[in-house]
Amino acid sequence: MFTCSTRLFTNPYAIEVLRTKKEELIEGINDPDHLLNWLIDNSIFTPEKKMVISFYKTRTEKNSRVLDMLISQGERACRLFFYPCLKQVEPKLYSKMRKYVSEVNESIGDARRQLVGYLLEKDKVWPENSSEWHREKKDSPRRKKQERAIKKKGKETQLSKASQPKKNRAGVGIFDAVAKGYLSELQKTLKESDISALNSSSKTLLHVAATNGHLMIMEYLISKGAKTDVQDKKGRTPLHRAAEKGHGDAVKVLLRCGASMYSLDAEGKTPLHLAAQNNHSHILKMLLKEEARSYRNQHNFLHIAAVKDESSLAKMLLKAGASTDGKDESGQTALSYAVSQGSEDTAKVLLEAGASVDSNMVERAFNSNHPSIFKILLEYSKDLSSNIMESVLFRAVQKNLHGIVAALIDRGTDINAFNEVQYTPLLLACATGKAELAEVLIEKGANFGIKTPASDTALHLAVQAGAASITNLLLCKGMEVNLINRADETPLHVAALHNKGALVGLLVNAGAKINAVTKEFFAPLHIASQRGNTDVAQQLLHHGANANVKDKQSKSPLHLAAERGDGTMAEMLLNANADPNAQDKEKKTPLHTAAMRGHLSIVKDLLAKKGRFRAKDMDGCTPLHYAAIKGNTEIIKILLTSGKNKNIEDRNIWRKTALHFAAEYGHGDLINLLLNYGAAINALDSSKDTPLHCACKAGHFEAAKSLINWSRGEKANLLAANSLKKTPLQVAEFNQTENQAQIVTLLKKKMLIMK
């Protein structure tokens, strides 16, 4: 029985070091992509491993995956990982590993110490300037030049120097002997130097023997040291050639002797690809059987077919017995890769073959950059739970994927399902203004009579989003335009609240009640005025809204504009015949409100529209009183000018004048202004307090000073007694205020009680 030669002693120690120090290596490798390039350049990994690693997002995940693959490939791969690869990419980390191995060497004290040397000694074949050489390989022009030079010389760039075949020194006859199967002639003429010889196509003798299926010659060549993984000009190994020709026994021999069945030729094809191309199903079965035996839980042929979307190959593999749900080292199935890569045809093949679909697969498909792959998953998978389907439906609505939404509904997903905030897909589409989605949902039969927990309808939400097309669609489908929510707001109220002026006409023309009121008796115009939404207000007035509509407090929209100091809104309302003298429940007019809030421009506009400057509220206060409270001299001047100064002595129900309030609130400058306009300095209120009493009681020194020092015309009566028989001095002495001492001193000096 033929056996392959095993000249190298298998040392498990490099694997042991890698396993022992795995966590330290995962944390210490800073650039896994750079390291991967080194591993590929040194033929430790095949180029397709890059794609496998690309599925991992974080540095530590990539590092962990690379180390697992190395361990699975055995001792030689692990040894080469440490030197030269880790040495070049992470020299400090390599030094740590080297120190660790040295310490172990000291402790074990047996023959294994020599084998540990693999991690310590320089590889004599590796160039001294290897890091520089590796950098140059990345440099495109220089690298291309080198590659051309290498090809010209017929060297194999994917082999290390130690395994490079020698330049052909054998005669043509020896290749003919192999091609014709003449073993005895080969045995007579074969020299040691011929075993690695190349013909004009860069084929070795083993390539030729494998191509022709000469088993005895293959076994003889391998026993003499022929390499199984040398690549010819097309990048094909002897296994490629045997598989291509359908030589099953030749394939068995090569596999038994360690030939790599995942080796890629220049076109990126494995031996299995060539067998499939030539319909050699027996070779496919053989390779799959070997894969299942020796490469369990690793990236396999079906995974590769899924990544490259080779659906025909996938069909052949499945027919030959490949497992639909076989997982690789990272737990990914072929369908996982098909979904991630957008391999639609292969995904269909796998699903038709019964590939399993779970929530993670659905998530992967949904988040991929290939929306059509999700539809395929829906169409071909059989056992997706309703919870998964509904969850994805809402996420598809959020992402505006109307095609996926339609596919989900066609698959039987509940179109009126509720999410965690009790919104249906239609409510969510309306709230986010997704017109195409809303149209799909309505056409698919969504119930647009369902409301949110706050009783908002789909129409309320569409209006709030400013979605004219959805609003129009809902109205065309017969949705009632005056439905109310929990606050009794109609969609027109919502348009006013969110300043959606463009939708007002649409709603009004559909029958919206323009003066409908909420629980607080707010009409849409109230809301627009209160929020300063002039676009909506203009549209509402244009469509006939009542400018003098009253809310629960009997305030008109003009009251609300005056409160905000919104001159534009006030002017618009006044031009629409809003009553400048409308009274609220406290009998305040908009002029009271504007004066109270200090809005000068609105005061002017109201007076220009015949606002009554002497109008009294339920406390008898005029706008002048409120302006005095605020100390607004400009508004006081305008009001006095409008009243031709006749209103300066207007009194409220407590008989207080504007001067009383100016004193009480400490507005010294205003006191002087009012006195200049002729205000009575000793006017008495209902408690017989003069303005000076008020200033002393409140502790306003500047106000008291202005009154005491007034010298033009009537002077402040320092001895005036109020209803409690108290003079201003006694009031000041009685009330503990911040400025009490100053006021008392000022009064005593003025009254000559003290110097």
mmCIF file of N, CA, C and O in Angstrom, residues 507-582:
data_model
loop_
_atom_site.group_PDB
_atom_site.id
_atom_site.type_symbol
_atom_site.label_atom_id
_atom_site.label_comp_id
_atom_site.label_asym_id
_atom_site.label_seq_id
_atom_site.Cartn_x
_atom_site.Cartn_y
_atom_site.Cartn_z
ATOM 1 N N LEU A 507 -57.872 70.895 3.281
ATOM 2 C CA LEU A 507 -58.794 70.443 4.326
ATOM 3 C C LEU A 507 -60.122 71.187 4.256
ATOM 4 O O LEU A 507 -61.197 70.575 4.372
ATOM 5 N N VAL A 508 -60.069 72.500 4.077
ATOM 6 C CA VAL A 508 -61.303 73.301 4.028
ATOM 7 C C VAL A 508 -62.144 72.895 2.823
ATOM 8 O O VAL A 508 -63.373 72.743 2.917
ATOM 9 N N ASN A 509 -61.497 72.690 1.683
ATOM 10 C CA ASN A 509 -62.233 72.284 0.482
ATOM 11 C C ASN A 509 -62.846 70.897 0.632
ATOM 12 O O ASN A 509 -63.806 70.563 -0.069
ATOM 13 N N ALA A 510 -62.259 70.092 1.546
ATOM 14 C CA ALA A 510 -62.808 68.752 1.803
ATOM 15 C C ALA A 510 -63.895 68.787 2.868
ATOM 16 O O ALA A 510 -64.429 67.744 3.253
ATOM 17 N N GLY A 511 -64.202 69.992 3.379
ATOM 18 C CA GLY A 511 -65.293 70.127 4.343
ATOM 19 C C GLY A 511 -64.881 70.377 5.771
ATOM 20 O O GLY A 511 -65.714 70.286 6.686
ATOM 21 N N ALA A 512 -63.617 70.710 6.012
ATOM 22 C CA ALA A 512 -63.177 70.980 7.388
ATOM 23 C C ALA A 512 -63.894 72.209 7.938
ATOM 24 O O ALA A 512 -64.035 73.222 7.246
ATOM 25 N N LYS A 513 -64.364 72.112 9.189
ATOM 26 C CA LYS A 513 -65.034 73.241 9.843
ATOM 27 C C LYS A 513 -63.968 74.233 10.282
ATOM 28 O O LYS A 513 -63.163 73.947 11.170
ATOM 29 N N ILE A 514 -64.001 75.423 9.681
ATOM 30 C CA ILE A 514 -62.899 76.367 9.868
ATOM 31 C C ILE A 514 -62.882 76.999 11.249
ATOM 32 O O ILE A 514 -61.837 77.437 11.727
ATOM 33 N N ASN A 515 -64.063 77.035 11.920
ATOM 34 C CA ASN A 515 -64.129 77.623 13.259
ATOM 35 C C ASN A 515 -64.413 76.573 14.336
ATOM 36 O O ASN A 515 -64.871 76.915 15.433
ATOM 37 N N ALA A 516 -64.119 75.288 14.029
ATOM 38 C CA ALA A 516 -64.303 74.227 15.027
ATOM 39 C C ALA A 516 -63.438 74.520 16.246
ATOM 40 O O ALA A 516 -62.347 75.077 16.125
ATOM 41 N N VAL A 517 -63.961 74.165 17.447
ATOM 42 C CA VAL A 517 -63.217 74.495 18.673
ATOM 43 C C VAL A 517 -62.846 73.235 19.439
ATOM 44 O O VAL A 517 -63.500 72.199 19.342
ATOM 45 N N THR A 518 -61.776 73.365 20.230
ATOM 46 C CA THR A 518 -61.295 72.273 21.083
ATOM 47 C C THR A 518 -61.994 72.335 22.433
ATOM 48 O O THR A 518 -62.911 73.136 22.641
ATOM 49 N N LYS A 519 -61.534 71.506 23.360
ATOM 50 C CA LYS A 519 -62.106 71.527 24.710
ATOM 51 C C LYS A 519 -61.926 72.883 25.380
ATOM 52 O O LYS A 519 -62.704 73.265 26.251
ATOM 53 N N GLU A 520 -60.863 73.578 25.001
ATOM 54 C CA GLU A 520 -60.606 74.915 25.554
ATOM 55 C C GLU A 520 -61.223 76.012 24.679
ATOM 56 O O GLU A 520 -60.919 77.186 24.852
ATOM 57 N N PHE A 521 -62.081 75.588 23.755
ATOM 58 C CA PHE A 521 -62.744 76.511 22.822
ATOM 59 C C PHE A 521 -61.748 77.215 21.908
ATOM 60 O O PHE A 521 -62.008 78.324 21.440
ATOM 61 N N PHE A 522 -60.639 76.573 21.661
ATOM 62 C CA PHE A 522 -59.654 77.123 20.727
ATOM 63 C C PHE A 522 -60.054 76.768 19.297
ATOM 64 O O PHE A 522 -60.197 75.591 18.951
ATOM 65 N N ALA A 523 -60.219 77.807 18.465
ATOM 66 C CA ALA A 523 -60.410 77.595 17.037
ATOM 67 C C ALA A 523 -59.027 77.484 16.389
ATOM 68 O O ALA A 523 -58.024 77.882 16.991
ATOM 69 N N PRO A 524 -58.940 76.963 15.162
ATOM 70 C CA PRO A 524 -57.635 76.909 14.486
ATOM 71 C C PRO A 524 -56.936 78.268 14.456
ATOM 72 O O PRO A 524 -55.709 78.334 14.598
ATOM 73 N N LEU A 525 -57.711 79.369 14.301
ATOM 74 C CA LEU A 525 -57.096 80.698 14.245
ATOM 75 C C LEU A 525 -56.472 81.085 15.588
ATOM 76 O O LEU A 525 -55.450 81.772 15.630
ATOM 77 N N HIS A 526 -57.099 80.658 16.702
ATOM 78 C CA HIS A 526 -56.488 80.883 18.021
ATOM 79 C C HIS A 526 -55.094 80.245 18.074
ATOM 80 O O HIS A 526 -54.123 80.856 18.520
ATOM 81 N N ILE A 527 -55.041 78.978 17.628
ATOM 82 C CA ILE A 527 -53.780 78.230 17.708
ATOM 83 C C ILE A 527 -52.717 78.886 16.835
ATOM 84 O O ILE A 527 -51.568 79.076 17.254
ATOM 85 N N ALA A 528 -53.110 79.257 15.623
ATOM 86 C CA ALA A 528 -52.152 79.899 14.716
ATOM 87 C C ALA A 528 -51.635 81.198 15.307
ATOM 88 O O ALA A 528 -50.437 81.507 15.231
ATOM 89 N N SER A 529 -52.538 81.968 15.934
ATOM 90 C CA SER A 529 -52.145 83.252 16.525
ATOM 91 C C SER A 529 -51.250 83.046 17.738
ATOM 92 O O SER A 529 -50.237 83.736 17.910
ATOM 93 N N GLN A 530 -51.620 82.100 18.568
ATOM 94 C CA GLN A 530 -50.834 81.833 19.780
ATOM 95 C C GLN A 530 -49.434 81.334 19.439
ATOM 96 O O GLN A 530 -48.459 81.666 20.125
ATOM 97 N N ARG A 531 -49.300 80.565 18.359
ATOM 98 C CA ARG A 531 -48.006 80.013 17.962
ATOM 99 C C ARG A 531 -47.230 80.921 17.016
ATOM 100 O O ARG A 531 -46.083 80.644 16.689
ATOM 101 N N GLY A 532 -47.880 81.996 16.555
ATOM 102 C CA GLY A 532 -47.203 82.899 15.619
ATOM 103 C C GLY A 532 -47.073 82.313 14.226
ATOM 104 O O GLY A 532 -46.175 82.692 13.469
ATOM 105 N N ASN A 533 -47.978 81.388 13.876
ATOM 106 C CA ASN A 533 -47.929 80.734 12.567
ATOM 107 C C ASN A 533 -48.704 81.563 11.544
ATOM 108 O O ASN A 533 -49.884 81.315 11.256
ATOM 109 N N THR A 534 -48.030 82.549 10.989
ATOM 110 C CA THR A 534 -48.685 83.516 10.110
ATOM 111 C C THR A 534 -49.164 82.889 8.798
ATOM 112 O O THR A 534 -50.192 83.308 8.255
ATOM 113 N N ASP A 535 -48.437 81.902 8.283
ATOM 114 C CA ASP A 535 -48.856 81.273 7.022
ATOM 115 C C ASP A 535 -50.240 80.647 7.159
ATOM 116 O O ASP A 535 -51.114 80.831 6.304
ATOM 117 N N VAL A 536 -50.422 79.918 8.242
ATOM 118 C CA VAL A 536 -51.714 79.270 8.472
ATOM 119 C C VAL A 536 -52.786 80.319 8.734
ATOM 120 O O VAL A 536 -53.902 80.232 8.208
ATOM 121 N N ALA A 537 -52.458 81.315 9.569
ATOM 122 C CA ALA A 537 -53.433 82.360 9.893
ATOM 123 C C ALA A 537 -53.922 83.043 8.620
ATOM 124 O O ALA A 537 -55.128 83.297 8.452
ATOM 125 N N GLN A 538 -53.006 83.335 7.735
ATOM 126 C CA GLN A 538 -53.366 84.002 6.479
ATOM 127 C C GLN A 538 -54.320 83.128 5.661
ATOM 128 O O GLN A 538 -55.308 83.620 5.101
ATOM 129 N N GLN A 539 -54.011 81.823 5.584
ATOM 130 C CA GLN A 539 -54.872 80.902 4.843
ATOM 131 C C GLN A 539 -56.247 80.768 5.498
ATOM 132 O O GLN A 539 -57.272 80.722 4.811
ATOM 133 N N LEU A 540 -56.266 80.689 6.824
ATOM 134 C CA LEU A 540 -57.538 80.572 7.546
ATOM 135 C C LEU A 540 -58.407 81.804 7.310
ATOM 136 O O LEU A 540 -59.616 81.685 7.046
ATOM 137 N N LEU A 541 -57.810 82.983 7.408
ATOM 138 C CA LEU A 541 -58.560 84.225 7.173
ATOM 139 C C LEU A 541 -59.038 84.297 5.721
ATOM 140 O O LEU A 541 -60.160 84.742 5.441
ATOM 141 N N HIS A 542 -58.185 83.827 4.812
ATOM 142 C CA HIS A 542 -58.552 83.825 3.393
ATOM 143 C C HIS A 542 -59.771 82.934 3.144
ATOM 144 O O HIS A 542 -60.615 83.240 2.286
ATOM 145 N N HIS A 543 -59.861 81.851 3.897
ATOM 146 C CA HIS A 543 -60.980 80.919 3.721
ATOM 147 C C HIS A 543 -62.160 81.233 4.644
ATOM 148 O O HIS A 543 -63.060 80.400 4.802
ATOM 149 N N GLY A 544 -62.150 82.427 5.274
ATOM 150 C CA GLY A 544 -63.333 82.888 6.011
ATOM 151 C C GLY A 544 -63.350 82.619 7.490
ATOM 152 O O GLY A 544 -64.429 82.638 8.111
ATOM 153 N N ALA A 545 -62.207 82.386 8.108
ATOM 154 C CA ALA A 545 -62.181 82.171 9.559
ATOM 155 C C ALA A 545 -62.651 83.426 10.285
ATOM 156 O O ALA A 545 -62.368 84.550 9.862
ATOM 157 N N ASN A 546 -63.373 83.245 11.394
ATOM 158 C CA ASN A 546 -63.869 84.362 12.203
ATOM 159 C C ASN A 546 -62.720 84.973 12.991
ATOM 160 O O ASN A 546 -62.154 84.330 13.879
ATOM 161 N N ALA A 547 -62.381 86.237 12.686
ATOM 162 C CA ALA A 547 -61.247 86.886 13.352
ATOM 163 C C ALA A 547 -61.553 87.224 14.804
ATOM 164 O O ALA A 547 -60.640 87.521 15.576
ATOM 165 N N ASN A 548 -62.837 87.189 15.203
ATOM 166 C CA ASN A 548 -63.220 87.565 16.576
ATOM 167 C C ASN A 548 -63.746 86.384 17.385
ATOM 168 O O ASN A 548 -64.417 86.578 18.396
ATOM 169 N N VAL A 549 -63.401 85.163 16.947
ATOM 170 C CA VAL A 549 -63.832 83.983 17.685
ATOM 171 C C VAL A 549 -63.231 84.012 19.086
ATOM 172 O O VAL A 549 -62.105 84.468 19.291
ATOM 173 N N LYS A 550 -63.999 83.538 20.093
ATOM 174 C CA LYS A 550 -63.567 83.614 21.494
ATOM 175 C C LYS A 550 -63.263 82.222 22.047
ATOM 176 O O LYS A 550 -63.969 81.252 21.745
ATOM 177 N N ASP A 551 -62.211 82.153 22.880
ATOM 178 C CA ASP A 551 -61.895 80.878 23.536
ATOM 179 C C ASP A 551 -62.583 80.803 24.890
ATOM 180 O O ASP A 551 -63.464 81.608 25.206
ATOM 181 N N LYS A 552 -62.179 79.851 25.703
ATOM 182 C CA LYS A 552 -62.838 79.632 26.997
ATOM 183 C C LYS A 552 -62.687 80.835 27.919
ATOM 184 O O LYS A 552 -63.521 81.071 28.804
ATOM 185 N N GLN A 553 -61.613 81.601 27.752
ATOM 186 C CA GLN A 553 -61.385 82.809 28.563
ATOM 187 C C GLN A 553 -61.891 84.058 27.844
ATOM 188 O O GLN A 553 -61.595 85.168 28.267
ATOM 189 N N SER A 554 -62.652 83.824 26.781
ATOM 190 C CA SER A 554 -63.211 84.906 25.959
ATOM 191 C C SER A 554 -62.140 85.729 25.262
ATOM 192 O O SER A 554 -62.376 86.877 24.874
ATOM 193 N N LYS A 555 -60.970 85.150 25.090
ATOM 194 C CA LYS A 555 -59.917 85.855 24.368
ATOM 195 C C LYS A 555 -60.063 85.608 22.868
ATOM 196 O O LYS A 555 -60.382 84.505 22.427
ATOM 197 N N SER A 556 -59.825 86.666 22.130
ATOM 198 C CA SER A 556 -59.845 86.559 20.676
ATOM 199 C C SER A 556 -58.428 86.260 20.190
ATOM 200 O O SER A 556 -57.456 86.404 20.944
ATOM 201 N N PRO A 557 -58.275 85.869 18.917
ATOM 202 C CA PRO A 557 -56.920 85.688 18.379
ATOM 203 C C PRO A 557 -56.060 86.946 18.533
ATOM 204 O O PRO A 557 -54.843 86.847 18.721
ATOM 205 N N LEU A 558 -56.714 88.136 18.504
ATOM 206 C CA LEU A 558 -55.966 89.390 18.661
ATOM 207 C C LEU A 558 -55.388 89.516 20.066
ATOM 208 O O LEU A 558 -54.282 90.044 20.244
ATOM 209 N N HIS A 559 -56.133 89.073 21.077
ATOM 210 C CA HIS A 559 -55.584 89.045 22.441
ATOM 211 C C HIS A 559 -54.276 88.234 22.482
ATOM 212 O O HIS A 559 -53.286 88.648 23.097
ATOM 213 N N LEU A 560 -54.319 87.073 21.817
ATOM 214 C CA LEU A 560 -53.160 86.174 21.863
ATOM 215 C C LEU A 560 -51.969 86.760 21.112
ATOM 216 O O LEU A 560 -50.815 86.622 21.537
ATOM 217 N N ALA A 561 -52.241 87.423 20.000
ATOM 218 C CA ALA A 561 -51.159 88.086 19.257
ATOM 219 C C ALA A 561 -50.560 89.214 20.081
ATOM 220 O O ALA A 561 -49.337 89.420 20.083
ATOM 221 N N ALA A 562 -51.427 89.966 20.813
ATOM 222 C CA ALA A 562 -50.950 91.065 21.667
ATOM 223 C C ALA A 562 -50.099 90.525 22.813
ATOM 224 O O ALA A 562 -49.096 91.132 23.204
ATOM 225 N N GLU A 563 -50.488 89.381 23.367
ATOM 226 C CA GLU A 563 -49.700 88.759 24.444
ATOM 227 C C GLU A 563 -48.298 88.412 23.960
ATOM 228 O O GLU A 563 -47.309 88.631 24.660
ATOM 229 N N ARG A 564 -48.211 87.859 22.756
ATOM 230 C CA ARG A 564 -46.913 87.444 22.207
ATOM 231 C C ARG A 564 -46.087 88.613 21.685
ATOM 232 O O ARG A 564 -44.889 88.478 21.485
ATOM 233 N N GLY A 565 -46.741 89.741 21.452
ATOM 234 C CA GLY A 565 -46.026 90.858 20.836
ATOM 235 C C GLY A 565 -45.778 90.618 19.370
ATOM 236 O O GLY A 565 -44.801 91.106 18.797
ATOM 237 N N ASP A 566 -46.671 89.837 18.735
ATOM 238 C CA ASP A 566 -46.522 89.488 17.325
ATOM 239 C C ASP A 566 -47.171 90.566 16.462
ATOM 240 O O ASP A 566 -48.377 90.516 16.158
ATOM 241 N N GLY A 567 -46.379 91.564 16.057
ATOM 242 C CA GLY A 567 -46.899 92.694 15.295
ATOM 243 C C GLY A 567 -47.475 92.276 13.951
ATOM 244 O O GLY A 567 -48.510 92.793 13.519
ATOM 245 N N THR A 568 -46.811 91.328 13.271
ATOM 246 C CA THR A 568 -47.286 90.873 11.959
ATOM 247 C C THR A 568 -48.661 90.225 12.075
ATOM 248 O O THR A 568 -49.564 90.493 11.276
ATOM 249 N N MET A 569 -48.805 89.365 13.087
ATOM 250 C CA MET A 569 -50.083 88.680 13.285
ATOM 251 C C MET A 569 -51.171 89.679 13.662
ATOM 252 O O MET A 569 -52.301 89.620 13.150
ATOM 253 N N ALA A 570 -50.841 90.611 14.556
ATOM 254 C CA ALA A 570 -51.816 91.612 14.999
ATOM 255 C C ALA A 570 -52.293 92.456 13.822
ATOM 256 O O ALA A 570 -53.496 92.717 13.657
ATOM 257 N N GLU A 571 -51.356 92.870 12.997
ATOM 258 C CA GLU A 571 -51.712 93.682 11.831
ATOM 259 C C GLU A 571 -52.609 92.896 10.877
ATOM 260 O O GLU A 571 -53.587 93.429 10.331
ATOM 261 N N MET A 572 -52.284 91.607 10.667
ATOM 262 C CA MET A 572 -53.085 90.763 9.782
ATOM 263 C C MET A 572 -54.517 90.630 10.306
ATOM 264 O O MET A 572 -55.496 90.723 9.548
ATOM 265 N N LEU A 573 -54.642 90.428 11.629
ATOM 266 C CA LEU A 573 -55.969 90.276 12.238
ATOM 267 C C LEU A 573 -56.761 91.578 12.193
ATOM 268 O O LEU A 573 -57.966 91.581 11.903
ATOM 269 N N LEU A 574 -56.092 92.682 12.478
ATOM 270 C CA LEU A 574 -56.772 93.984 12.434
ATOM 271 C C LEU A 574 -57.259 94.291 11.017
ATOM 272 O O LEU A 574 -58.362 94.827 10.825
ATOM 273 N N ASN A 575 -56.458 93.937 10.030
ATOM 274 C CA ASN A 575 -56.862 94.148 8.633
ATOM 275 C C ASN A 575 -58.021 93.248 8.239
ATOM 276 O O ASN A 575 -58.707 93.511 7.239
ATOM 277 N N ALA A 576 -58.204 92.145 9.001
ATOM 278 C CA ALA A 576 -59.327 91.232 8.756
ATOM 279 C C ALA A 576 -60.511 91.571 9.653
ATOM 280 O O ALA A 576 -61.374 90.721 9.905
ATOM 281 N N ASN A 577 -60.512 92.823 10.161
ATOM 282 C CA ASN A 577 -61.619 93.347 10.980
ATOM 283 C C ASN A 577 -61.712 92.735 12.369
ATOM 284 O O ASN A 577 -62.804 92.640 12.946
ATOM 285 N N ALA A 578 -60.586 92.330 12.908
ATOM 286 C CA ALA A 578 -60.586 91.902 14.310
ATOM 287 C C ALA A 578 -60.901 93.110 15.186
ATOM 288 O O ALA A 578 -60.411 94.219 14.947
ATOM 289 N N ASP A 579 -61.711 92.919 16.217
ATOM 290 C CA ASP A 579 -62.151 94.014 17.096
ATOM 291 C C ASP A 579 -61.026 94.401 18.057
ATOM 292 O O ASP A 579 -60.636 93.595 18.898
ATOM 293 N N PRO A 580 -60.485 95.639 17.955
ATOM 294 C CA PRO A 580 -59.404 96.036 18.858
ATOM 295 C C PRO A 580 -59.877 96.237 20.294
ATOM 296 O O PRO A 580 -59.065 96.320 21.212
ATOM 297 N N ASN A 581 -61.216 96.299 20.485
ATOM 298 C CA ASN A 581 -61.763 96.539 21.828
ATOM 299 C C ASN A 581 -62.502 95.330 22.387
ATOM 300 O O ASN A 581 -63.257 95.462 23.354
ATOM 301 N N ALA A 582 -62.257 94.161 21.783
ATOM 302 C CA ALA A 582 -62.874 92.934 22.302
ATOM 303 C C ALA A 582 -62.396 92.698 23.728
ATOM 304 O O ALA A 582 -61.225 92.919 24.049
#
